[in-house]
GROMACS .gro file of N, CA and C in nm:
model
  393
    1MET      N    1  -3.220  -3.529  -2.064
    1MET     CA    2  -3.318  -3.569  -1.964
    1MET      C    3  -3.454  -3.577  -2.031
    2GLN      N    4  -3.520  -3.690  -2.013
    2GLN     CA    5  -3.654  -3.709  -2.068
    2GLN      C    6  -3.744  -3.772  -1.963
    3GLY      N    7  -3.875  -3.761  -1.988
    3GLY     CA    8  -3.972  -3.833  -1.908
    3GLY      C    9  -4.061  -3.746  -1.823
    4GLY      N   10  -4.128  -3.812  -1.728
    4GLY     CA   11  -4.220  -3.746  -1.638
    4GLY      C   12  -4.356  -3.725  -1.700
    5ALA      N   13  -4.447  -3.679  -1.617
    5ALA     CA   14  -4.582  -3.647  -1.665
    5ALA      C   15  -4.570  -3.539  -1.772
    6MET      N   16  -4.648  -3.549  -1.876
    6MET     CA   17  -4.647  -3.455  -1.987
    6MET      C   18  -4.514  -3.457  -2.062
    7GLY      N   19  -4.439  -3.567  -2.047
    7GLY     CA   20  -4.307  -3.577  -2.109
    7GLY      C   21  -4.313  -3.630  -2.250
    8ASN      N   22  -4.198  -3.636  -2.311
    8ASN     CA   23  -4.186  -3.681  -2.449
    8ASN      C   24  -4.125  -3.821  -2.458
    9LEU      N   25  -4.129  -3.894  -2.351
    9LEU     CA   26  -4.071  -4.027  -2.347
    9LEU      C   27  -4.162  -4.129  -2.415
   10THR      N   28  -4.106  -4.201  -2.513
   10THR     CA   29  -4.184  -4.307  -2.579
   10THR      C   30  -4.122  -4.445  -2.557
   11THR      N   31  -3.989  -4.452  -2.557
   11THR     CA   32  -3.917  -4.575  -2.527
   11THR      C   33  -3.786  -4.539  -2.457
   12ALA      N   34  -3.727  -4.639  -2.391
   12ALA     CA   35  -3.596  -4.621  -2.330
   12ALA      C   36  -3.536  -4.757  -2.302
   13LEU      N   37  -3.405  -4.758  -2.285
   13LEU     CA   38  -3.338  -4.880  -2.241
   13LEU      C   39  -3.353  -4.891  -2.090
   14TYR      N   40  -3.387  -5.010  -2.043
   14TYR     CA   41  -3.395  -5.037  -1.900
   14TYR      C   42  -3.342  -5.178  -1.879
   15GLN      N   43  -3.238  -5.190  -1.799
   15GLN     CA   44  -3.172  -5.318  -1.773
   15GLN      C   45  -3.135  -5.388  -1.903
   16GLY      N   46  -3.085  -5.309  -1.998
   16GLY     CA   47  -3.036  -5.363  -2.125
   16GLY      C   48  -3.142  -5.393  -2.229
   17LYS      N   49  -3.268  -5.367  -2.199
   17LYS     CA   50  -3.377  -5.395  -2.294
   17LYS      C   51  -3.450  -5.266  -2.328
   18ARG      N   52  -3.490  -5.252  -2.455
   18ARG     CA   53  -3.570  -5.137  -2.496
   18ARG      C   54  -3.716  -5.164  -2.460
   19LEU      N   55  -3.774  -5.073  -2.380
   19LEU     CA   56  -3.911  -5.087  -2.333
   19LEU      C   57  -3.996  -4.969  -2.380
   20SER      N   58  -4.124  -4.994  -2.399
   20SER     CA   59  -4.219  -4.887  -2.431
   20SER      C   60  -4.243  -4.806  -2.304
   21VAL      N   61  -4.304  -4.690  -2.320
   21VAL     CA   62  -4.334  -4.607  -2.204
   21VAL      C   63  -4.427  -4.681  -2.107
   22GLN      N   64  -4.520  -4.760  -2.159
   22GLN     CA   65  -4.610  -4.836  -2.072
   22GLN      C   66  -4.531  -4.940  -1.991
   23GLU      N   67  -4.434  -5.006  -2.055
   23GLU     CA   68  -4.352  -5.104  -1.984
   23GLU      C   69  -4.261  -5.036  -1.882
   24LEU      N   70  -4.210  -4.918  -1.917
   24LEU     CA   71  -4.127  -4.842  -1.822
   24LEU      C   72  -4.208  -4.806  -1.698
   25ILE      N   73  -4.330  -4.756  -1.718
   25ILE     CA   74  -4.416  -4.719  -1.606
   25ILE      C   75  -4.445  -4.841  -1.519
   26ALA      N   76  -4.469  -4.956  -1.582
   26ALA     CA   77  -4.495  -5.079  -1.506
   26ALA      C   78  -4.374  -5.117  -1.419
   27ASN      N   79  -4.253  -5.075  -1.462
   27ASN     CA   80  -4.131  -5.100  -1.386
   27ASN      C   81  -4.091  -4.981  -1.299
   28LYS      N   82  -4.183  -4.883  -1.284
   28LYS     CA   83  -4.162  -4.763  -1.202
   28LYS      C   84  -4.043  -4.681  -1.248
   29GLN      N   85  -4.024  -4.677  -1.381
   29GLN     CA   86  -3.916  -4.600  -1.442
   29GLN      C   87  -3.979  -4.497  -1.535
   30VAL      N   88  -3.974  -4.369  -1.497
   30VAL     CA   89  -4.040  -4.265  -1.576
   30VAL      C   90  -3.946  -4.153  -1.619
   31TRP      N   91  -3.817  -4.162  -1.582
   31TRP     CA   92  -3.718  -4.062  -1.619
   31TRP      C   93  -3.600  -4.130  -1.687
   32THR      N   94  -3.534  -4.058  -1.778
   32THR     CA   95  -3.415  -4.114  -1.843
   32THR      C   96  -3.306  -4.008  -1.857
   33LEU      N   97  -3.185  -4.056  -1.872
   33LEU     CA   98  -3.070  -3.976  -1.913
   33LEU      C   99  -3.011  -4.045  -2.035
   34ASN      N  100  -2.997  -3.971  -2.143
   34ASN     CA  101  -2.945  -4.026  -2.269
   34ASN      C  102  -3.022  -4.150  -2.315
   35GLY      N  103  -3.153  -4.152  -2.291
   35GLY     CA  104  -3.236  -4.262  -2.338
   35GLY      C  105  -3.227  -4.389  -2.256
   36VAL      N  106  -3.166  -4.381  -2.137
   36VAL     CA  107  -3.152  -4.497  -2.049
   36VAL      C  108  -3.221  -4.466  -1.917
   37ALA      N  109  -3.310  -4.556  -1.875
   37ALA     CA  110  -3.377  -4.545  -1.745
   37ALA      C  111  -3.297  -4.623  -1.642
   38ASN      N  112  -3.262  -4.555  -1.534
   38ASN     CA  113  -3.187  -4.611  -1.424
   38ASN      C  114  -3.043  -4.639  -1.465
   39MET      N  115  -2.970  -4.714  -1.382
   39MET     CA  116  -2.827  -4.729  -1.400
   39MET      C  117  -2.793  -4.800  -1.531
   40PRO      N  118  -2.717  -4.735  -1.618
   40PRO     CA  119  -2.678  -4.798  -1.744
   40PRO      C  120  -2.570  -4.903  -1.722
   41GLN      N  121  -2.550  -4.986  -1.823
   41GLN     CA  122  -2.446  -5.088  -1.815
   41GLN      C  123  -2.307  -5.027  -1.836
   42ALA      N  124  -2.298  -4.921  -1.916
   42ALA     CA  125  -2.171  -4.855  -1.945
   42ALA      C  126  -2.178  -4.711  -1.894
   43PRO      N  127  -2.062  -4.653  -1.860
   43PRO     CA  128  -2.063  -4.515  -1.811
   43PRO      C  129  -2.106  -4.417  -1.920
   44LEU      N  130  -2.160  -4.305  -1.876
   44LEU     CA  131  -2.192  -4.195  -1.968
   44LEU      C  132  -2.066  -4.154  -2.043
   45LEU      N  133  -1.954  -4.152  -1.972
   45LEU     CA  134  -1.824  -4.123  -2.034
   45LEU      C  135  -1.715  -4.180  -1.947
   46THR      N  136  -1.601  -4.207  -2.010
   46THR     CA  137  -1.480  -4.247  -1.938
   46THR      C  138  -1.374  -4.142  -1.966
   47ALA      N  139  -1.314  -4.090  -1.860
   47ALA     CA  140  -1.213  -3.986  -1.872
   47ALA      C  141  -1.085  -4.031  -1.804
   48LYS      N  142  -0.974  -3.978  -1.850
   48LYS     CA  143  -0.845  -4.002  -1.785
   48LYS      C  144  -0.824  -3.893  -1.680
   49VAL      N  145  -0.752  -3.928  -1.573
   49VAL     CA  146  -0.720  -3.830  -1.470
   49VAL      C  147  -0.652  -3.710  -1.537
   50GLY      N  148  -0.699  -3.590  -1.504
   50GLY     CA  149  -0.644  -3.468  -1.560
   50GLY      C  150  -0.712  -3.420  -1.687
   51GLU      N  151  -0.802  -3.501  -1.741
   51GLU     CA  152  -0.872  -3.465  -1.864
   51GLU      C  153  -0.983  -3.363  -1.836
   52GLY      N  154  -0.994  -3.262  -1.920
   52GLY     CA  155  -1.101  -3.165  -1.910
   52GLY      C  156  -1.229  -3.222  -1.970
   53ILE      N  157  -1.337  -3.213  -1.896
   53ILE     CA  158  -1.466  -3.270  -1.937
   53ILE      C  159  -1.571  -3.160  -1.944
   54GLU      N  160  -1.657  -3.168  -2.043
   54GLU     CA  161  -1.771  -3.078  -2.056
   54GLU      C  162  -1.893  -3.164  -2.088
   55ILE      N  163  -1.997  -3.147  -2.008
   55ILE     CA  164  -2.122  -3.223  -2.027
   55ILE      C  165  -2.236  -3.123  -2.038
   56ALA      N  166  -2.308  -3.129  -2.150
   56ALA     CA  167  -2.428  -3.047  -2.167
   56ALA      C  168  -2.547  -3.124  -2.113
   57LEU      N  169  -2.621  -3.063  -2.024
   57LEU     CA  170  -2.740  -3.124  -1.965
   57LEU      C  171  -2.862  -3.059  -2.028
   58HIS      N  172  -2.930  -3.133  -2.116
   58HIS     CA  173  -3.049  -3.083  -2.186
   58HIS      C  174  -3.173  -3.136  -2.114
   59ASN      N  175  -3.250  -3.048  -2.055
   59ASN     CA  176  -3.371  -3.089  -1.983
   59ASN      C  177  -3.491  -3.072  -2.076
   60THR      N  178  -3.534  -3.182  -2.136
   60THR     CA  179  -3.650  -3.178  -2.226
   60THR      C  180  -3.779  -3.211  -2.154
   61THR      N  181  -3.774  -3.215  -2.020
   61THR     CA  182  -3.894  -3.248  -1.942
   61THR      C  183  -3.969  -3.120  -1.904
   62GLN      N  184  -4.081  -3.138  -1.837
   62GLN     CA  185  -4.161  -3.025  -1.789
   62GLN      C  186  -4.129  -2.990  -1.643
   63TRP      N  187  -4.019  -3.045  -1.589
   63TRP     CA  188  -3.984  -3.028  -1.449
   63TRP      C  189  -3.839  -2.984  -1.435
   64PRO      N  190  -3.807  -2.908  -1.331
   64PRO     CA  191  -3.665  -2.879  -1.303
   64PRO      C  192  -3.599  -3.002  -1.241
   65HIS      N  193  -3.469  -3.014  -1.261
   65HIS     CA  194  -3.393  -3.125  -1.204
   65HIS      C  195  -3.265  -3.072  -1.142
   66ALA      N  196  -3.239  -3.110  -1.018
   66ALA     CA  197  -3.116  -3.073  -0.948
   66ALA      C  198  -3.013  -3.181  -0.974
   67MET      N  199  -2.927  -3.159  -1.072
   67MET     CA  200  -2.830  -3.260  -1.113
   67MET      C  201  -2.705  -3.252  -1.025
   68HIS      N  202  -2.670  -3.368  -0.968
   68HIS     CA  203  -2.561  -3.377  -0.870
   68HIS      C  204  -2.455  -3.475  -0.920
   69LEU      N  205  -2.329  -3.434  -0.913
   69LEU     CA  206  -2.217  -3.519  -0.954
   69LEU      C  207  -2.134  -3.554  -0.831
   70HIS      N  208  -2.113  -3.684  -0.810
   70HIS     CA  209  -2.029  -3.730  -0.700
   70HIS      C  210  -1.882  -3.730  -0.743
   71GLY      N  211  -1.793  -3.711  -0.647
   71GLY     CA  212  -1.650  -3.731  -0.670
   71GLY      C  213  -1.575  -3.619  -0.740
   72GLN      N  214  -1.644  -3.524  -0.797
   72GLN     CA  215  -1.580  -3.413  -0.869
   72GLN      C  216  -1.660  -3.287  -0.838
   73HIS      N  217  -1.597  -3.173  -0.848
   73HIS     CA  218  -1.668  -3.046  -0.848
   73HIS      C  219  -1.659  -2.990  -0.988
   74PHE      N  220  -1.761  -2.918  -1.029
   74PHE     CA  221  -1.764  -2.864  -1.164
   74PHE      C  222  -1.793  -2.714  -1.161
   75ARG      N  223  -1.762  -2.649  -1.271
   75ARG     CA  224  -1.797  -2.508  -1.289
   75ARG      C  225  -1.920  -2.504  -1.377
   76ALA      N  226  -2.014  -2.418  -1.339
   76ALA     CA  227  -2.136  -2.400  -1.417
   76ALA      C  228  -2.195  -2.265  -1.384
   77PHE      N  229  -2.277  -2.215  -1.474
   77PHE     CA  230  -2.343  -2.086  -1.453
   77PHE      C  231  -2.444  -2.099  -1.341
   78ASN      N  232  -2.440  -2.005  -1.248
   78ASN     CA  233  -2.531  -2.003  -1.134
   78ASN      C  234  -2.636  -1.894  -1.156
   79GLU      N  235  -2.763  -1.932  -1.159
   79GLU     CA  236  -2.871  -1.837  -1.186
   79GLU      C  237  -2.885  -1.730  -1.078
   80VAL      N  238  -2.853  -1.763  -0.955
   80VAL     CA  239  -2.868  -1.668  -0.845
   80VAL      C  240  -2.762  -1.559  -0.853
   81THR      N  241  -2.636  -1.599  -0.869
   81THR     CA  242  -2.527  -1.502  -0.870
   81THR      C  243  -2.498  -1.447  -1.009
   82GLN      N  244  -2.555  -1.511  -1.111
   82GLN     CA  245  -2.533  -1.471  -1.251
   82GLN      C  246  -2.385  -1.479  -1.291
   83GLN      N  247  -2.316  -1.579  -1.237
   83GLN     CA  248  -2.178  -1.602  -1.275
   83GLN      C  249  -2.147  -1.752  -1.268
   84GLU      N  250  -2.034  -1.790  -1.325
   84GLU     CA  251  -1.994  -1.930  -1.321
   84GLU      C  252  -1.924  -1.957  -1.188
   85LEU      N  253  -1.969  -2.063  -1.117
   85LEU     CA  254  -1.916  -2.097  -0.985
   85LEU      C  255  -1.879  -2.245  -0.979
   86TRP      N  256  -1.796  -2.280  -0.880
   86TRP     CA  257  -1.771  -2.421  -0.850
   86TRP      C  258  -1.892  -2.476  -0.775
   87GLN      N  259  -1.940  -2.592  -0.819
   87GLN     CA  260  -2.060  -2.652  -0.760
   87GLN      C  261  -2.048  -2.804  -0.765
   88ASP      N  262  -2.137  -2.873  -0.696
   88ASP     CA  263  -2.152  -3.017  -0.714
   88ASP      C  264  -2.295  -3.053  -0.750
   89THR      N  265  -2.384  -2.953  -0.746
   89THR     CA  266  -2.525  -2.970  -0.782
   89THR      C  267  -2.569  -2.848  -0.861
   90LEU      N  268  -2.648  -2.872  -0.964
   90LEU     CA  269  -2.692  -2.763  -1.052
   90LEU      C  270  -2.839  -2.782  -1.085
   91LEU      N  271  -2.920  -2.679  -1.065
   91LEU     CA  272  -3.061  -2.685  -1.100
   91LEU      C  273  -3.075  -2.654  -1.249
   92VAL      N  274  -3.130  -2.750  -1.324
   92VAL     CA  275  -3.153  -2.732  -1.467
   92VAL      C  276  -3.304  -2.719  -1.485
   93GLN      N  277  -3.347  -2.601  -1.523
   93GLN     CA  278  -3.489  -2.572  -1.537
   93GLN      C  279  -3.550  -2.649  -1.655
   94ALA      N  280  -3.682  -2.668  -1.650
   94ALA     CA  281  -3.755  -2.735  -1.759
   94ALA      C  282  -3.726  -2.663  -1.891
   95GLY      N  283  -3.691  -2.740  -1.993
   95GLY     CA  284  -3.666  -2.684  -2.124
   95GLY      C  285  -3.532  -2.615  -2.140
   96ASP      N  286  -3.449  -2.616  -2.036
   96ASP     CA  287  -3.322  -2.543  -2.039
   96ASP      C  288  -3.206  -2.638  -2.065
   97THR      N  289  -3.093  -2.580  -2.102
   97THR     CA  290  -2.967  -2.653  -2.116
   97THR      C  291  -2.863  -2.583  -2.032
   98GLN      N  292  -2.793  -2.659  -1.950
   98GLN     CA  293  -2.681  -2.609  -1.870
   98GLN      C  294  -2.560  -2.696  -1.901
   99THR      N  295  -2.443  -2.637  -1.897
   99THR     CA  296  -2.319  -2.712  -1.923
   99THR      C  297  -2.234  -2.711  -1.798
  100ILE      N  298  -2.183  -2.831  -1.763
  100ILE     CA  299  -2.090  -2.843  -1.651
  100ILE      C  300  -1.952  -2.873  -1.708
  101ARG      N  301  -1.849  -2.816  -1.643
  101ARG     CA  302  -1.711  -2.834  -1.687
  101ARG      C  303  -1.626  -2.869  -1.565
  102PHE      N  304  -1.540  -2.972  -1.580
  102PHE     CA  305  -1.453  -3.009  -1.469
  102PHE      C  306  -1.329  -3.081  -1.520
  103LEU      N  307  -1.225  -3.082  -1.437
  103LEU     CA  308  -1.108  -3.164  -1.461
  103LEU      C  309  -1.131  -3.296  -1.387
  104ALA      N  310  -1.122  -3.405  -1.458
  104ALA     CA  311  -1.142  -3.537  -1.396
  104ALA      C  312  -1.019  -3.567  -1.311
  105MET      N  313  -1.030  -3.550  -1.181
  105MET     CA  314  -0.914  -3.564  -1.093
  105MET      C  315  -0.923  -3.681  -0.996
  106THR      N  316  -1.041  -3.733  -0.973
  106THR     CA  317  -1.058  -3.837  -0.873
  106THR      C  318  -1.096  -3.968  -0.943
  107PRO      N  319  -1.004  -4.068  -0.945
  107PRO     CA  320  -1.036  -4.194  -1.010
  107PRO      C  321  -1.154  -4.264  -0.943
  108GLY      N  322  -1.231  -4.333  -1.025
  108GLY     CA  323  -1.343  -4.410  -0.972
  108GLY      C  324  -1.464  -4.401  -1.063
  109LYS      N  325  -1.572  -4.462  -1.018
  109LYS     CA  326  -1.701  -4.454  -1.086
  109LYS      C  327  -1.790  -4.364  -1.002
  110TRP      N  328  -1.839  -4.255  -1.064
  110TRP     CA  329  -1.907  -4.150  -0.990
  110TRP      C  330  -2.048  -4.127  -1.044
  111LEU      N  331  -2.145  -4.128  -0.953
  111LEU     CA  332  -2.285  -4.105  -0.992
  111LEU      C  333  -2.306  -3.963  -1.043
  112LEU      N  334  -2.388  -3.951  -1.146
  112LEU     CA  335  -2.446  -3.826  -1.192
  112LEU      C  336  -2.595  -3.852  -1.191
  113HIS      N  337  -2.670  -3.779  -1.107
  113HIS     CA  338  -2.811  -3.811  -1.090
  113HIS      C  339  -2.890  -3.688  -1.048
  114CYS      N  340  -3.020  -3.699  -1.062
  114CYS     CA  341  -3.108  -3.595  -1.010
  114CYS      C  342  -3.112  -3.609  -0.859
  115HIS      N  343  -3.090  -3.499  -0.789
  115HIS     CA  344  -3.088  -3.503  -0.643
  115HIS      C  345  -3.228  -3.505  -0.584
  116MET      N  346  -3.331  -3.496  -0.667
  116MET     CA  347  -3.467  -3.520  -0.622
  116MET      C  348  -3.480  -3.673  -0.622
  117ILE      N  349  -3.466  -3.732  -0.506
  117ILE     CA  350  -3.443  -3.875  -0.494
  117ILE      C  351  -3.550  -3.958  -0.564
  118GLU      N  352  -3.676  -3.912  -0.562
  118GLU     CA  353  -3.780  -3.988  -0.633
  118GLU      C  354  -3.755  -3.988  -0.784
  119HIS      N  355  -3.687  -3.887  -0.837
  119HIS     CA  356  -3.650  -3.886  -0.979
  119HIS      C  357  -3.534  -3.983  -1.003
  120GLN      N  358  -3.440  -3.986  -0.910
  120GLN     CA  359  -3.326  -4.077  -0.924
  120GLN      C  360  -3.371  -4.223  -0.926
  121VAL      N  361  -3.451  -4.264  -0.827
  121VAL     CA  362  -3.490  -4.405  -0.818
  121VAL      C  363  -3.583  -4.446  -0.931
  122SER      N  364  -3.648  -4.349  -0.995
  122SER     CA  365  -3.736  -4.383  -1.106
  122SER      C  366  -3.671  -4.354  -1.241
  123GLY      N  367  -3.536  -4.354  -1.243
  123GLY     CA  368  -3.466  -4.356  -1.371
  123GLY      C  369  -3.358  -4.255  -1.398
  124MET      N  370  -3.357  -4.139  -1.331
  124MET     CA  371  -3.265  -4.033  -1.370
  124MET      C  372  -3.131  -4.045  -1.296
  125VAL      N  373  -3.053  -4.145  -1.339
  125VAL     CA  374  -2.922  -4.171  -1.278
  125VAL      C  375  -2.830  -4.235  -1.383
  126THR      N  376  -2.705  -4.194  -1.381
  126THR     CA  377  -2.603  -4.254  -1.465
  126THR      C  378  -2.470  -4.244  -1.389
  127PHE      N  379  -2.360  -4.274  -1.454
  127PHE     CA  380  -2.230  -4.257  -1.388
  127PHE      C  381  -2.124  -4.222  -1.490
  128VAL      N  382  -2.019  -4.157  -1.438
  128VAL     CA  383  -1.900  -4.129  -1.517
  128VAL      C  384  -1.785  -4.206  -1.453
  129GLU      N  385  -1.689  -4.242  -1.536
  129GLU     CA  386  -1.575  -4.317  -1.485
  129GLU      C  387  -1.447  -4.239  -1.512
  130VAL      N  388  -1.363  -4.229  -1.411
  130VAL     CA  389  -1.233  -4.164  -1.423
  130VAL      C  390  -1.127  -4.269  -1.399
  131VAL      N  391  -1.037  -4.285  -1.497
  131VAL     CA  392  -0.932  -4.388  -1.488
  131VAL      C  393  -0.794  -4.327  -1.492
   0.00000   0.00000   0.00000
């Protein structure tokens, strides 16, 4: 995760083109996942049904992000209970790394995005595909 005010974003892919931070701002895109602002052309990953998946979420921004995965539930460490729980949304604090783990059981293309909707529409969204 990159971007936002006081962020380290200098360039990113947006609609298949590499843009400078000034061009991204002009397009109202200020957040990225894996260097891509808004919906990428290819999935973050493609998994087969039954495959175990692990995704590390590195938040290099100055803001927390509530990362939400559609279509699957994942296990991740919960800061409140201090244990690993089944979840569909995980708060990743600024500068922190959290790992989500799940069995890809539901075929389809599933959004992975920041649940702070203004962050999603301004770039922090991708998808995973289960085949």
